[in-house]
């Protein structure tokens, strides 16, 4: 039976354990140029030292106005490659594999003078009303994603994740709440996503997996649920997605259709549904900070990998602590071995 420290392989990606550090924006680029800083280097490399199997770098945007804030990472220029490559190389030296989440914020871009979106619908009254992208601009956006992925490959990342969740641009296209277009991208709500997927795959090595993060449920009146997300995920799988990172919410603040849970593992049933319905590997995420719970998700075959977010913000050595609690062997850094009890078998 698999457990949290069972190695995992997907295409050419080989992980030493099932622990994932999910992408979490740091808002830590004071120069506002999108280039990763020493903060990002220490932040990610410390989790590699801490035993994490797969580290996914925070949402990194394909154009300046695609950022949540001007303090976010970017990948719209070749100038962004060296700093990212430095992080990847260091993480590799400590046994971790590294992915990057490529995305665009769309209507939720807080610092853009005029945000862009599938339709001119504001997120709420505190946000600017976005400008609707023209059909030709949507096609140009697909190319921006392709170039971003190409740069990520050059930087040496092991896996690419496309951000199709949390009310950002790709989510905005496949949600009927935010896509009211009359052109081809409104007639087929998955068209933008599938075109981005195919563009990404065209510049990725054949053995490199493509992950997509999705919101499997919307928590607003008229929002979609698991049946609809399974359908659009099926289209994305057919276009080339190899694994889904299953989250939820992010498209609105009025939870008339049921609020997201606050209990541990509240999103695991959504990951399990996507895994079973599509017969596809999934990452579960959401309040999985307790090692015994994370381990059970793997052991019960509800997900293939487990992402630990807030727990890893609190403790960069979360994975090493989990090995101790679960009495599982892992590679403890020589310098830290005196700080951890010996594993007994």
Short mmCIF file of C-alpha atoms in Angstrom, two decimals:
data_model
loop_
_atom_site.label_atom_id
_atom_site.label_comp_id
_atom_site.label_asym_id
_atom_site.label_seq_id
_atom_site.Cartn_x
_atom_site.Cartn_y
_atom_site.Cartn_z
CA UNK A 1 0.00 0.00 0.00
CA UNK A 2 1.31 3.46 -0.89
CA UNK A 3 1.95 6.09 1.76
CA UNK A 4 3.23 9.65 1.97
CA UNK A 5 6.85 8.55 1.53
CA UNK A 6 6.32 6.12 -1.33
CA UNK A 7 8.16 7.37 -4.45
CA UNK A 8 5.98 8.49 -7.33
CA UNK A 9 6.53 8.65 -11.10
CA UNK A 10 4.54 10.39 -13.81
CA UNK A 11 6.07 10.27 -17.28
CA UNK A 12 9.62 11.56 -16.79
CA UNK A 13 8.95 13.08 -13.37
CA UNK A 14 10.35 10.98 -10.50
CA UNK A 15 9.54 12.12 -6.96
CA UNK A 16 11.11 10.75 -3.79
CA UNK A 17 7.84 11.18 -1.86
CA UNK A 18 4.22 12.31 -2.31
CA UNK A 19 4.58 15.70 -0.57
CA UNK A 20 3.97 18.84 -2.64
CA UNK A 21 4.54 22.45 -1.73
CA UNK A 22 1.72 24.18 -3.62
CA UNK A 23 2.13 27.57 -5.30
CA UNK A 24 1.58 30.43 -2.84
CA UNK A 25 2.16 34.03 -3.97
CA UNK A 26 4.81 35.85 -1.94
CA UNK A 27 4.27 39.41 -3.27
CA UNK A 28 8.00 39.92 -2.80
CA UNK A 29 9.41 41.61 -5.91
CA UNK A 30 10.12 45.16 -4.68
CA UNK A 31 11.57 46.20 -8.05
CA UNK A 32 8.22 45.33 -9.67
CA UNK A 33 10.07 43.78 -12.61
CA UNK A 34 8.85 40.22 -12.06
CA UNK A 35 12.35 38.87 -11.41
CA UNK A 36 12.73 36.39 -8.53
CA UNK A 37 14.69 37.73 -5.56
CA UNK A 38 16.77 36.30 -2.72
CA UNK A 39 13.52 35.95 -0.77
CA UNK A 40 12.21 33.50 -3.36
CA UNK A 41 15.53 31.64 -3.42
CA UNK A 42 15.57 31.12 0.35
CA UNK A 43 11.83 30.42 0.48
CA UNK A 44 11.89 27.58 -2.06
CA UNK A 45 15.34 26.13 -1.40
CA UNK A 46 14.62 25.83 2.33
CA UNK A 47 11.64 23.58 1.53
CA UNK A 48 13.89 21.44 -0.63
CA UNK A 49 16.29 21.09 2.30
CA UNK A 50 13.21 20.28 4.38
CA UNK A 51 12.49 17.15 2.34
CA UNK A 52 9.67 18.23 0.04
CA UNK A 53 9.29 15.95 -2.99
CA UNK A 54 7.79 18.50 -5.40
CA UNK A 55 7.95 22.27 -5.02
CA UNK A 56 5.65 24.33 -7.26
CA UNK A 57 6.74 27.95 -7.62
CA UNK A 58 3.97 30.50 -7.14
CA UNK A 59 1.82 31.84 -9.99
CA UNK A 60 4.23 33.44 -12.45
CA UNK A 61 2.52 35.65 -14.98
CA UNK A 62 2.72 35.83 -18.75
CA UNK A 63 2.39 39.61 -18.95
CA UNK A 64 2.84 42.52 -16.50
CA UNK A 65 -0.88 43.25 -16.24
CA UNK A 66 -1.53 39.57 -15.59
CA UNK A 67 -0.19 39.84 -12.05
CA UNK A 68 -2.33 40.10 -8.94
CA UNK A 69 -0.02 42.90 -7.87
CA UNK A 70 3.07 44.55 -9.28
CA UNK A 71 5.08 42.66 -6.64
CA UNK A 72 4.45 39.25 -8.25
CA UNK A 73 6.72 37.06 -10.36
CA UNK A 74 6.72 37.25 -14.13
CA UNK A 75 7.78 35.13 -17.06
CA UNK A 76 7.00 37.47 -19.95
CA UNK A 77 10.70 38.08 -20.70
CA UNK A 78 13.90 36.08 -21.06
CA UNK A 79 15.29 38.31 -18.29
CA UNK A 80 13.23 36.26 -15.82
CA UNK A 81 14.97 32.97 -16.67
CA UNK A 82 18.31 33.24 -14.79
CA UNK A 83 16.85 33.90 -11.32
CA UNK A 84 14.35 31.07 -11.72
CA UNK A 85 17.03 28.71 -13.02
CA UNK A 86 19.14 29.47 -9.94
CA UNK A 87 16.27 28.37 -7.69
CA UNK A 88 15.67 25.20 -9.68
CA UNK A 89 19.33 24.19 -9.67
CA UNK A 90 19.63 24.67 -5.90
CA UNK A 91 16.43 22.73 -5.16
CA UNK A 92 17.66 19.89 -7.36
CA UNK A 93 20.88 19.72 -5.34
CA UNK A 94 18.79 18.86 -2.26
CA UNK A 95 16.73 16.17 -3.97
CA UNK A 96 13.54 18.07 -4.75
CA UNK A 97 11.85 18.38 -8.11
CA UNK A 98 10.48 21.78 -9.08
CA UNK A 99 7.44 22.93 -11.02
CA UNK A 100 6.13 26.38 -11.82
CA UNK A 101 2.58 27.65 -12.07
CA UNK A 102 2.06 29.73 -15.21
CA UNK A 103 -0.95 31.99 -15.16
CA UNK A 104 -2.75 35.28 -15.70
CA UNK A 105 -5.00 36.99 -13.18
CA UNK A 106 -7.48 38.43 -15.66
CA UNK A 107 -10.13 40.60 -13.99
CA UNK A 108 -8.51 40.17 -10.55
CA UNK A 109 -5.36 42.12 -11.52
CA UNK A 110 -5.30 44.73 -8.76
CA UNK A 111 -2.57 47.02 -10.09
CA UNK A 112 -3.39 46.93 -13.80
CA UNK A 113 -4.69 50.26 -15.09
CA UNK A 114 -7.38 48.38 -16.99
CA UNK A 115 -7.59 44.63 -16.34
CA UNK A 116 -8.61 42.29 -19.15
CA UNK A 117 -11.03 39.38 -19.03
CA UNK A 118 -13.29 37.23 -21.19
CA UNK A 119 -16.15 39.64 -20.46
CA UNK A 120 -16.43 43.09 -18.91
CA UNK A 121 -17.65 41.88 -15.51
CA UNK A 122 -15.95 43.14 -12.35
CA UNK A 123 -15.03 40.71 -9.57
CA UNK A 124 -16.81 42.96 -7.08
CA UNK A 125 -17.36 46.66 -6.42
CA UNK A 126 -13.84 47.03 -5.01
CA UNK A 127 -12.24 45.85 -8.27
CA UNK A 128 -11.94 47.66 -11.58
CA UNK A 129 -14.27 46.66 -14.39
CA UNK A 130 -12.13 44.74 -16.89
CA UNK A 131 -11.98 45.30 -20.61
CA UNK A 132 -13.25 42.39 -22.71
CA UNK A 133 -10.47 40.85 -24.78
CA UNK A 134 -11.02 40.89 -28.52
CA UNK A 135 -10.92 37.57 -30.34
CA UNK A 136 -7.49 38.36 -31.76
CA UNK A 137 -6.24 39.36 -28.30
CA UNK A 138 -7.37 36.01 -26.90
CA UNK A 139 -5.28 34.28 -29.54
CA UNK A 140 -2.35 36.53 -28.65
CA UNK A 141 -2.84 35.54 -25.01
CA UNK A 142 -2.48 31.87 -25.97
CA UNK A 143 0.86 32.74 -27.53
CA UNK A 144 1.94 34.55 -24.37
CA UNK A 145 1.26 31.38 -22.40
CA UNK A 146 3.26 29.36 -24.93
CA UNK A 147 6.25 31.69 -24.60
CA UNK A 148 5.98 31.60 -20.80
CA UNK A 149 6.05 27.82 -20.76
CA UNK A 150 8.96 27.81 -23.20
CA UNK A 151 10.94 30.05 -20.83
CA UNK A 152 10.08 27.80 -17.89
CA UNK A 153 11.46 24.81 -19.80
CA UNK A 154 14.65 26.76 -20.49
CA UNK A 155 14.92 27.53 -16.77
CA UNK A 156 15.06 23.79 -16.06
CA UNK A 157 11.73 23.16 -14.37
CA UNK A 158 10.65 19.53 -14.09
CA UNK A 159 6.92 20.08 -14.54
CA UNK A 160 4.57 22.86 -15.64
CA UNK A 161 1.32 23.77 -13.92
CA UNK A 162 -1.29 25.95 -15.65
CA UNK A 163 -3.46 28.01 -13.32
CA UNK A 164 -7.09 27.31 -14.20
CA UNK A 165 -8.50 27.94 -10.71
CA UNK A 166 -9.37 30.58 -8.11
CA UNK A 167 -11.19 32.95 -10.45
CA UNK A 168 -8.17 33.78 -12.60
CA UNK A 169 -8.13 34.11 -16.38
CA UNK A 170 -8.44 30.49 -17.48
CA UNK A 171 -11.10 29.90 -14.83
CA UNK A 172 -12.89 33.02 -16.07
CA UNK A 173 -13.06 31.53 -19.56
CA UNK A 174 -14.55 28.16 -18.53
CA UNK A 175 -17.06 29.61 -16.07
CA UNK A 176 -20.48 30.72 -17.41
CA UNK A 177 -20.52 33.30 -14.61
CA UNK A 178 -17.65 35.24 -16.15
CA UNK A 179 -17.68 34.26 -19.82
CA UNK A 180 -20.56 35.94 -21.66
CA UNK A 181 -18.79 36.18 -25.00
CA UNK A 182 -20.53 35.75 -28.35
CA UNK A 183 -17.50 34.58 -30.33
CA UNK A 184 -15.95 31.11 -30.54
CA UNK A 185 -14.48 31.49 -27.04
CA UNK A 186 -17.97 31.99 -25.65
CA UNK A 187 -19.57 29.22 -27.66
CA UNK A 188 -17.02 26.71 -26.32
CA UNK A 189 -16.03 27.66 -22.78
CA UNK A 190 -13.08 25.26 -22.81
CA UNK A 191 -11.60 26.54 -26.08
CA UNK A 192 -9.18 29.02 -24.50
CA UNK A 193 -7.98 26.42 -22.00
CA UNK A 194 -7.51 23.70 -24.58
CA UNK A 195 -5.60 26.05 -26.88
CA UNK A 196 -3.29 27.06 -24.04
CA UNK A 197 -2.74 23.40 -23.16
CA UNK A 198 -1.84 22.47 -26.73
CA UNK A 199 0.44 25.51 -27.01
CA UNK A 200 2.19 24.52 -23.77
CA UNK A 201 2.64 20.93 -24.88
CA UNK A 202 4.16 22.09 -28.17
CA UNK A 203 7.20 23.50 -26.34
CA UNK A 204 7.48 20.92 -23.53
CA UNK A 205 9.61 17.77 -23.71
CA UNK A 206 7.51 14.69 -24.40
CA UNK A 207 8.30 13.19 -21.00
CA UNK A 208 7.49 16.36 -19.01
CA UNK A 209 4.06 16.24 -17.31
CA UNK A 210 1.57 19.08 -17.56
CA UNK A 211 -0.51 19.80 -14.46
CA UNK A 212 -3.59 22.00 -14.37
CA UNK A 213 -4.97 23.51 -11.19
CA UNK A 214 -8.75 23.76 -11.23
CA UNK A 215 -11.49 24.95 -8.96
CA UNK A 216 -13.75 21.90 -8.93
CA UNK A 217 -16.63 23.84 -7.37
CA UNK A 218 -17.79 27.45 -7.39
CA UNK A 219 -19.30 28.79 -4.20
CA UNK A 220 -21.65 31.40 -5.68
CA UNK A 221 -25.22 31.51 -6.88
CA UNK A 222 -25.39 29.90 -10.33
CA UNK A 223 -21.85 28.59 -10.09
CA UNK A 224 -20.78 25.21 -11.41
CA UNK A 225 -20.27 22.05 -9.33
CA UNK A 226 -18.39 18.79 -9.60
CA UNK A 227 -20.40 17.52 -12.59
CA UNK A 228 -19.50 20.55 -14.68
CA UNK A 229 -15.87 20.62 -13.57
CA UNK A 230 -15.52 16.94 -14.44
CA UNK A 231 -16.77 17.75 -17.93
CA UNK A 232 -14.40 20.62 -18.61
CA UNK A 233 -11.54 18.67 -17.03
CA UNK A 234 -12.28 15.84 -19.46
CA UNK A 235 -11.78 18.27 -22.34
CA UNK A 236 -8.52 19.46 -20.79
CA UNK A 237 -7.31 15.91 -20.26
CA UNK A 238 -8.00 15.13 -23.92
CA UNK A 239 -6.04 18.27 -24.89
CA UNK A 240 -2.98 17.06 -22.96
CA UNK A 241 -3.25 17.60 -19.19
CA UNK A 242 -1.52 14.75 -17.33
CA UNK A 243 -2.57 15.58 -13.75
CA UNK A 244 -5.08 17.85 -12.01
CA UNK A 245 -4.39 19.88 -8.88
CA UNK A 246 -7.89 20.05 -7.40
CA UNK A 247 -8.89 23.12 -5.42
CA UNK A 248 -12.15 25.11 -5.31
CA UNK A 249 -13.64 28.60 -5.12
CA UNK A 250 -12.11 31.97 -5.90
CA UNK A 251 -14.68 33.27 -8.40
CA UNK A 252 -16.82 35.31 -6.02
CA UNK A 253 -17.51 36.39 -2.49
CA UNK A 254 -21.27 35.81 -2.16
CA UNK A 255 -21.53 32.19 -1.12
CA UNK A 256 -25.21 31.67 -1.86
CA UNK A 257 -24.57 28.16 -3.14
CA UNK A 258 -22.81 26.95 0.00
CA UNK A 259 -19.65 28.16 1.66
CA UNK A 260 -16.39 26.28 1.26
CA UNK A 261 -15.66 24.00 4.17
CA UNK A 262 -13.37 24.91 6.99
CA UNK A 263 -12.71 21.38 8.22
CA UNK A 264 -9.53 19.41 7.56
CA UNK A 265 -9.42 17.83 4.12
CA UNK A 266 -12.59 19.55 2.91
CA UNK A 267 -11.49 19.47 -0.74
CA UNK A 268 -10.32 15.85 -0.79
CA UNK A 269 -13.74 14.53 -1.97
CA UNK A 270 -13.46 16.81 -5.00
CA UNK A 271 -10.00 15.46 -5.85
CA UNK A 272 -11.26 11.91 -5.42
CA UNK A 273 -14.19 12.57 -7.78
CA UNK A 274 -11.97 14.00 -10.52
CA UNK A 275 -9.52 11.09 -10.10
CA UNK A 276 -12.23 8.43 -10.32
CA UNK A 277 -14.37 9.99 -13.05
CA UNK A 278 -11.50 10.80 -15.38
CA UNK A 279 -9.08 8.03 -14.39
CA UNK A 280 -6.36 10.65 -14.04
CA UNK A 281 -3.73 11.39 -11.36
CA UNK A 282 -4.62 14.21 -8.96
CA UNK A 283 -3.08 16.38 -6.27
CA UNK A 284 -5.27 16.98 -3.21
CA UNK A 285 -4.97 20.29 -1.35
CA UNK A 286 -6.69 22.16 1.44
CA UNK A 287 -6.13 21.88 5.20
CA UNK A 288 -4.00 18.74 4.98
CA UNK A 289 -1.38 19.93 7.43
CA UNK A 290 -1.62 16.93 9.77
CA UNK A 291 0.78 14.19 8.59
CA UNK A 292 -1.60 11.36 9.58
CA UNK A 293 -4.37 12.90 7.47
CA UNK A 294 -2.10 13.55 4.49
CA UNK A 295 -0.84 9.99 4.74
CA UNK A 296 -4.41 8.62 4.85
CA UNK A 297 -5.33 10.49 1.65
CA UNK A 298 -2.55 8.63 -0.14
CA UNK A 299 -3.18 5.29 1.58
CA UNK A 300 -6.90 5.42 0.81
CA UNK A 301 -6.09 6.18 -2.85
CA UNK A 302 -8.07 9.41 -2.81
CA UNK A 303 -5.19 11.28 -4.44
CA UNK A 304 -1.74 10.56 -5.83
CA UNK A 305 0.02 13.54 -4.24
CA UNK A 306 -0.80 15.79 -1.29
CA UNK A 307 -0.13 19.54 -1.23
CA UNK A 308 0.63 21.15 2.13
CA UNK A 309 0.44 24.95 1.99
CA UNK A 310 0.01 26.76 5.28
CA UNK A 311 1.74 23.97 7.15
CA UNK A 312 4.82 24.53 5.03
CA UNK A 313 4.67 28.29 5.50
CA UNK A 314 4.86 27.65 9.23
CA UNK A 315 7.52 24.96 9.01
CA UNK A 316 9.89 24.57 6.05
CA UNK A 317 10.83 21.15 7.45
CA UNK A 318 7.24 19.89 7.50
CA UNK A 319 8.18 16.81 5.47
CA UNK A 320 10.97 15.80 7.84
CA UNK A 321 8.63 16.22 10.81
CA UNK A 322 6.04 14.11 9.01
CA UNK A 323 8.56 11.31 8.48
CA UNK A 324 9.24 11.26 12.21
CA UNK A 325 5.56 11.24 13.13
CA UNK A 326 4.77 8.50 10.62
CA UNK A 327 7.95 6.55 11.41
CA UNK A 328 8.98 6.56 7.76
CA UNK A 329 12.52 6.73 6.44
CA UNK A 330 13.59 9.74 4.40
CA UNK A 331 16.79 11.61 3.58
CA UNK A 332 17.53 13.84 6.57
CA UNK A 333 20.18 16.51 5.86
CA UNK A 334 23.37 15.50 7.61
CA UNK A 335 23.56 18.90 9.31
CA UNK A 336 20.10 18.47 10.88
CA UNK A 337 20.18 14.83 11.91
CA UNK A 338 20.81 15.58 15.57
CA UNK A 339 17.60 17.61 15.61
CA UNK A 340 15.34 14.71 14.69
CA UNK A 341 14.64 11.44 16.52
CA UNK A 342 15.92 8.35 14.81
CA UNK A 343 13.41 6.45 12.70
CA UNK A 344 12.86 2.94 14.06
CA UNK A 345 11.74 0.06 11.87
#
